Amino acid sequence: MVETWATLGVDLHLEPTGPGVRRGLTDALREAVRTGRLAPGTRLPSSRALALDLGVARNTVADAYADLVAEGWLTARQGSGTRVATTAPAAPFAQAPPAGPAHPARTQPRPRHDLRPGTPDLGSFPRAAWLRAARRAVTTAPNQALGYGDPRGLPELRAALAGYLARARGVRTDPDHVLICAGFAHGLRILAEVLRRRGATTVAVDSYGLDVHWNLLARAGLRTRPLPFDAQGTVTAGLGDAGAVLLTPSHQFPLGVPLGPDRRATVIDWARRTGGLVLEDDYDGEFRYDRQPVGALQGLAPDQVVYLGTASKSLAPGLRLAWLALPRSLAREAAEAKGATETCGVLDQLTLAEFLTSGAYDRHVRASRLRYRRRRDALVAALAAHAPHLRATGIAAGLHAVLPLPPGAEPTVVQAAAWQGLALYGLARFRHELAAVTAPDDALVVGYGTPPDHGWPAALDALCRVLP
Amino acid sequence: MVETWATLGVDLHLEPTGPGVRRGLTDALREAVRTGRLAPGTRLPSSRALALDLGVARNTVADAYADLVAEGWLTARQGSGTRVATTAPAAPFAQAPPAGPAHPARTQPRPRHDLRPGTPDLGSFPRAAWLRAARRAVTTAPNQALGYGDPRGLPELRAALAGYLARARGVRTDPDHVLICAGFAHGLRILAEVLRRRGATTVAVDSYGLDVHWNLLARAGLRTRPLPFDAQGTVTAGLGDAGAVLLTPSHQFPLGVPLGPDRRATVIDWARRTGGLVLEDDYDGEFRYDRQPVGALQGLAPDQVVYLGTASKSLAPGLRLAWLALPRSLAREAAEAKGATETCGVLDQLTLAEFLTSGAYDRHVRASRLRYRRRRDALVAALAAHAPHLRATGIAAGLHAVLPLPPGAEPTVVQAAAWQGLALYGLARFRHELAAVTAPDDALVVGYGTPPDHGWPAALDALCRVLP
């Protein structure tokens, strides 16, 4: 048995507070199992003992243990405590957070069924259409386009995006205020740098969201302060002296509520009054099923809102292409923070520009929307048949649903799913440590975008089998 | 008040039925508000009147109004009807004075002839071969390759590069110690971050080099300290307590001297003794004309040297692909400094891997080497004919030559060239301001890689005309 943290022999640098603690602990324990420092079958100290040892909250340790049980690295059994799984590291899931793995995900065994949110159906990437666009783009590009180029991104792509975003998302911008980034996180890092240079210390965030984003802001020297929420979404009053607020207005991630009209007005009023920035993460704005998409908040106040969009959900994360639509006052600072040379590959940029202007992007989004809506409908139908007492929420849009569970059921269900090779996240893992409000229910966050088409029915069956 | 649709003056193509009607109407109204055709406070026609006017269902109009109220463009109040929100900005964004391009490089008129070093002949980028490789790579890649992927870079590319670098440059590495970056500067930024975390404060550099690299290191909090040099290249004795030294051992940039054998031994000995790092910038190692390429320094001491290579000279800067071969002790730190999500696009990575393993890369490098050698020979011949008193140096390799001038002639020649539309750099612009040693001669740095094939003879003529 491992008596204390020290005996794990893990070199761990824990921040005393903040969302990074749990993540850091989880990573360190996983690494210890992976490298064999913690042998299969080893009994871990109780969460109380380890928490004392580390000087962190007991819940943090309990959560880290729960995460690793869910991923299959540890096992927990009544009377026998928490142990290193005897199957580890042969069977554990990839521990990738939704927005992108911190560690080499591709070398780890994958779960049989993956319903973790964050990745679209990679099997539906339009390879043939993309290659056709690439051929046209690469064949016709002027030589000069292959050089170092404009660090803000190719003018062709910025123009195509400005047009597309106006048309599809109600974004008001022009090519001079669009900045191409290597994925959402890159865009957020650029904005964090701009905020820090402006003297900001705090970014208000949703109470539930992605710890990779909070950690990224923390690494840039910015505190995150979670905002309360209710059925109308995040409460945007009381932003006070925050330098910025990061929101998912079209479809709160992961709770699924759109930001109500008065909440929109309040946050824009705050931004106008204080000079604070609104960062609009429009991660899945294109996927709304039952009515018109909710237009981007940015369209209301282009001088207060930075719009962040990405090809990671609509095409594939591997493209590493995202875009910011920036307030006029910020365009130059953001381009400087991005740096002169770290642009994205021009061939993909040329291809995406061609994909947008030829209409291929719209066609692909329409086809994807239909495919994902069918999955959403199948999920709702399966629940009605197999678990009529459970009712999915947040399903009007996006690639995931929230599935409220009976009180206390969340960890059990996540663990039972893991044992059956079904990767799932509980809602608790998306909660900011400092959140003052907790979601009313235990719940699962079911990402229905991830499985390939042929694997979706089996994944849905597996889900229904583990529901209480 | 707007009485009828016609008075909106909106060019609207409505499908008679289907979801497109509401969408089209919503977009058209939003656009009318945005462009100021519908001024703040304007009262809109009743949904009944507008529906009649347009020949659509009343609910369609009511839904469109509701969408725009939800987005904040319109307001609806009992007794006062639906109006354009007063908070909606009156001045359309597109008419605002442009903030001015943050990086005007691409919009500036290009010189008639460009002999500045740093960019290869973009016209020789192998578009057809690249597209063939892209087709094979994108068609055969597993779905999983399109996901967030390994932040160190795709395993396929790291494996292909480890093989290529061993074969072509004598680099000793394996795929686990290769890190893919978005260009050389990105790699250098990652290394600067690693050095800073290790407590380094100073990086020794060549006395002549690129200020963009020195500035990048300075922004990362590292001082640069120029090393003296002589005809055998940079003097690597006396590195003292520098945390690292950045060198171009195969072909000093811009002076063109390879680092002599004793200087190599000295720097590696220093690294072994002190734990300092050698950063080997192998920017043009593939282009050596008169004898075998000088093998990479890294091959002598893989645990002390970080090898930095790039596709910017061998293919095109626009690809934004470079690679580090890292000492074992540094691989994890460097991957962490790179961050989890800022990888390069996977399609270009897959394509480059295919390009390398299929032999297309070798063929392209061979063809380029031949082309550049012919240019180099033409430059030497033209000098012999037109300016026999001048003798180019540093011409055994690379894409540039150093052309010593009579004392004091450098600024005059650079200025005379500029007047004739010929872009050239003098050697002085590459000098580190703290350099203790100054190059013995005034000189031009002539980049003969940049012009397209058809423009090269005219560029050479222009050069000969401005020489003293």
PDB file of C-alpha atoms in Angstrom, chain B residues 109-229:
ATOM      1  CA  PRO B 109       4.502  47.254 -53.698  1.00  0.00           C
ATOM      2  CA  ARG B 110       7.047  44.555 -54.264  1.00  0.00           C
ATOM      3  CA  PRO B 111      10.414  45.476 -55.701  1.00  0.00           C
ATOM      4  CA  ARG B 112      11.004  44.703 -59.338  1.00  0.00           C
ATOM      5  CA  HIS B 113      13.884  42.391 -58.387  1.00  0.00           C
ATOM      6  CA  ASP B 114      14.214  40.804 -54.996  1.00  0.00           C
ATOM      7  CA  LEU B 115      17.648  39.586 -53.906  1.00  0.00           C
ATOM      8  CA  ARG B 116      16.985  39.652 -50.185  1.00  0.00           C
ATOM      9  CA  PRO B 117      17.901  36.344 -48.563  1.00  0.00           C
ATOM     10  CA  GLY B 118      15.462  34.186 -46.610  1.00  0.00           C
ATOM     11  CA  THR B 119      12.848  33.015 -49.062  1.00  0.00           C
ATOM     12  CA  PRO B 120      13.354  30.241 -51.625  1.00  0.00           C
ATOM     13  CA  ASP B 121      12.008  30.372 -55.172  1.00  0.00           C
ATOM     14  CA  LEU B 122       8.286  30.037 -54.487  1.00  0.00           C
ATOM     15  CA  GLY B 123       7.691  29.326 -58.152  1.00  0.00           C
ATOM     16  CA  SER B 124       9.477  26.023 -57.807  1.00  0.00           C
ATOM     17  CA  PHE B 125       7.192  24.713 -55.077  1.00  0.00           C
ATOM     18  CA  PRO B 126       6.247  21.237 -56.389  1.00  0.00           C
ATOM     19  CA  ARG B 127       2.503  21.837 -56.513  1.00  0.00           C
ATOM     20  CA  ALA B 128       1.586  18.791 -58.568  1.00  0.00           C
ATOM     21  CA  ALA B 129       3.735  16.375 -56.567  1.00  0.00           C
ATOM     22  CA  TRP B 130       2.490  17.895 -53.313  1.00  0.00           C
ATOM     23  CA  LEU B 131      -1.132  17.476 -54.399  1.00  0.00           C
ATOM     24  CA  ARG B 132      -0.459  13.850 -55.360  1.00  0.00           C
ATOM     25  CA  ALA B 133       1.021  13.224 -51.927  1.00  0.00           C
ATOM     26  CA  ALA B 134      -1.899  15.043 -50.306  1.00  0.00           C
ATOM     27  CA  ARG B 135      -4.357  12.854 -52.182  1.00  0.00           C
ATOM     28  CA  ARG B 136      -2.646   9.676 -51.042  1.00  0.00           C
ATOM     29  CA  ALA B 137      -2.242  10.917 -47.488  1.00  0.00           C
ATOM     30  CA  VAL B 138      -5.738  12.312 -47.018  1.00  0.00           C
ATOM     31  CA  THR B 139      -7.384   9.350 -48.712  1.00  0.00           C
ATOM     32  CA  THR B 140      -5.660   6.710 -46.632  1.00  0.00           C
ATOM     33  CA  ALA B 141      -5.392   8.388 -43.221  1.00  0.00           C
ATOM     34  CA  PRO B 142      -7.399   6.702 -40.472  1.00  0.00           C
ATOM     35  CA  ASN B 143     -10.279   8.817 -39.154  1.00  0.00           C
ATOM     36  CA  GLN B 144      -8.526   9.136 -35.848  1.00  0.00           C
ATOM     37  CA  ALA B 145      -5.691  11.077 -37.494  1.00  0.00           C
ATOM     38  CA  LEU B 146      -8.131  13.951 -38.079  1.00  0.00           C
ATOM     39  CA  GLY B 147      -8.727  14.452 -34.353  1.00  0.00           C
ATOM     40  CA  TYR B 148      -6.827  16.619 -31.904  1.00  0.00           C
ATOM     41  CA  GLY B 149      -3.913  14.261 -32.214  1.00  0.00           C
ATOM     42  CA  ASP B 150      -0.562  14.125 -30.562  1.00  0.00           C
ATOM     43  CA  PRO B 151       0.613  17.610 -29.601  1.00  0.00           C
ATOM     44  CA  ARG B 152       4.180  16.618 -30.492  1.00  0.00           C
ATOM     45  CA  GLY B 153       3.073  16.147 -34.101  1.00  0.00           C
ATOM     46  CA  LEU B 154       1.715  13.154 -36.017  1.00  0.00           C
ATOM     47  CA  PRO B 155       3.647   9.958 -35.318  1.00  0.00           C
ATOM     48  CA  GLU B 156       3.795   9.268 -39.064  1.00  0.00           C
ATOM     49  CA  LEU B 157       5.619  12.533 -39.718  1.00  0.00           C
ATOM     50  CA  ARG B 158       7.928  12.221 -36.741  1.00  0.00           C
ATOM     51  CA  ALA B 159       8.929   8.760 -37.917  1.00  0.00           C
ATOM     52  CA  ALA B 160       9.467   9.910 -41.496  1.00  0.00           C
ATOM     53  CA  LEU B 161      11.571  12.839 -40.333  1.00  0.00           C
ATOM     54  CA  ALA B 162      13.688  10.772 -37.955  1.00  0.00           C
ATOM     55  CA  GLY B 163      14.537   8.526 -40.903  1.00  0.00           C
ATOM     56  CA  TYR B 164      15.164  11.354 -43.328  1.00  0.00           C
ATOM     57  CA  LEU B 165      17.307  13.386 -40.943  1.00  0.00           C
ATOM     58  CA  ALA B 166      19.457  10.380 -40.131  1.00  0.00           C
ATOM     59  CA  ARG B 167      19.967   9.663 -43.799  1.00  0.00           C
ATOM     60  CA  ALA B 168      20.397  13.182 -45.164  1.00  0.00           C
ATOM     61  CA  ARG B 169      21.888  15.122 -42.264  1.00  0.00           C
ATOM     62  CA  GLY B 170      23.473  12.582 -39.949  1.00  0.00           C
ATOM     63  CA  VAL B 171      21.051  13.423 -37.165  1.00  0.00           C
ATOM     64  CA  ARG B 172      20.694  10.758 -34.485  1.00  0.00           C
ATOM     65  CA  THR B 173      17.166  10.721 -33.112  1.00  0.00           C
ATOM     66  CA  ASP B 174      13.968   8.712 -32.992  1.00  0.00           C
ATOM     67  CA  PRO B 175      10.313   9.662 -33.452  1.00  0.00           C
ATOM     68  CA  ASP B 176       9.767  10.151 -29.712  1.00  0.00           C
ATOM     69  CA  HIS B 177      12.327  12.954 -29.661  1.00  0.00           C
ATOM     70  CA  VAL B 178      11.118  14.816 -32.727  1.00  0.00           C
ATOM     71  CA  LEU B 179       8.742  17.733 -32.181  1.00  0.00           C
ATOM     72  CA  ILE B 180       6.831  19.300 -35.068  1.00  0.00           C
ATOM     73  CA  CYS B 181       6.470  23.102 -34.962  1.00  0.00           C
ATOM     74  CA  ALA B 182       4.807  25.808 -37.011  1.00  0.00           C
ATOM     75  CA  GLY B 183       8.067  27.117 -38.443  1.00  0.00           C
ATOM     76  CA  PHE B 184      11.547  27.766 -37.075  1.00  0.00           C
ATOM     77  CA  ALA B 185      10.486  30.717 -34.910  1.00  0.00           C
ATOM     78  CA  HIS B 186       7.883  28.575 -33.180  1.00  0.00           C
ATOM     79  CA  GLY B 187      10.554  25.990 -32.390  1.00  0.00           C
ATOM     80  CA  LEU B 188      12.871  28.674 -31.061  1.00  0.00           C
ATOM     81  CA  ARG B 189      10.081  30.103 -28.908  1.00  0.00           C
ATOM     82  CA  ILE B 190       9.459  26.665 -27.408  1.00  0.00           C
ATOM     83  CA  LEU B 191      13.153  26.275 -26.629  1.00  0.00           C
ATOM     84  CA  ALA B 192      13.293  29.762 -25.115  1.00  0.00           C
ATOM     85  CA  GLU B 193      10.453  28.793 -22.808  1.00  0.00           C
ATOM     86  CA  VAL B 194      12.281  25.600 -21.773  1.00  0.00           C
ATOM     87  CA  LEU B 195      15.492  27.546 -21.145  1.00  0.00           C
ATOM     88  CA  ARG B 196      13.705  30.150 -19.074  1.00  0.00           C
ATOM     89  CA  ARG B 197      12.018  27.476 -16.938  1.00  0.00           C
ATOM     90  CA  ARG B 198      15.472  25.999 -16.355  1.00  0.00           C
ATOM     91  CA  GLY B 199      16.720  29.301 -15.064  1.00  0.00           C
ATOM     92  CA  ALA B 200      18.804  30.312 -18.072  1.00  0.00           C
ATOM     93  CA  THR B 201      19.290  34.055 -18.551  1.00  0.00           C
ATOM     94  CA  THR B 202      21.619  34.284 -21.540  1.00  0.00           C
ATOM     95  CA  VAL B 203      21.909  32.723 -24.988  1.00  0.00           C
ATOM     96  CA  ALA B 204      25.193  33.135 -26.846  1.00  0.00           C
ATOM     97  CA  VAL B 205      24.672  33.920 -30.536  1.00  0.00           C
ATOM     98  CA  ASP B 206      26.630  34.655 -33.688  1.00  0.00           C
ATOM     99  CA  SER B 207      27.778  38.268 -34.088  1.00  0.00           C
ATOM    100  CA  TYR B 208      25.975  38.343 -37.438  1.00  0.00           C
ATOM    101  CA  GLY B 209      22.549  36.793 -37.741  1.00  0.00           C
ATOM    102  CA  LEU B 210      18.835  37.514 -37.738  1.00  0.00           C
ATOM    103  CA  ASP B 211      17.441  40.114 -35.383  1.00  0.00           C
ATOM    104  CA  VAL B 212      14.045  38.399 -35.456  1.00  0.00           C
ATOM    105  CA  HIS B 213      15.642  35.507 -33.583  1.00  0.00           C
ATOM    106  CA  TRP B 214      17.401  37.765 -31.076  1.00  0.00           C
ATOM    107  CA  ASN B 215      14.191  39.708 -30.501  1.00  0.00           C
ATOM    108  CA  LEU B 216      12.239  36.520 -30.000  1.00  0.00           C
ATOM    109  CA  LEU B 217      14.695  35.399 -27.342  1.00  0.00           C
ATOM    110  CA  ALA B 218      14.567  38.836 -25.708  1.00  0.00           C
ATOM    111  CA  ARG B 219      10.772  38.719 -25.546  1.00  0.00           C
ATOM    112  CA  ALA B 220      11.094  35.383 -23.785  1.00  0.00           C
ATOM    113  CA  GLY B 221      13.271  37.048 -21.171  1.00  0.00           C
ATOM    114  CA  LEU B 222      16.666  35.860 -22.455  1.00  0.00           C
ATOM    115  CA  ARG B 223      19.638  38.115 -23.137  1.00  0.00           C
ATOM    116  CA  THR B 224      21.657  37.426 -26.270  1.00  0.00           C
ATOM    117  CA  ARG B 225      25.444  37.694 -26.130  1.00  0.00           C
ATOM    118  CA  PRO B 226      27.270  37.784 -29.467  1.00  0.00           C
ATOM    119  CA  LEU B 227      30.359  35.602 -29.869  1.00  0.00           C
ATOM    120  CA  PRO B 228      33.484  36.751 -31.721  1.00  0.00           C
ATOM    121  CA  PHE B 229      34.368  35.125 -35.032  1.00  0.00           C
TER     122      PHE B 229
END
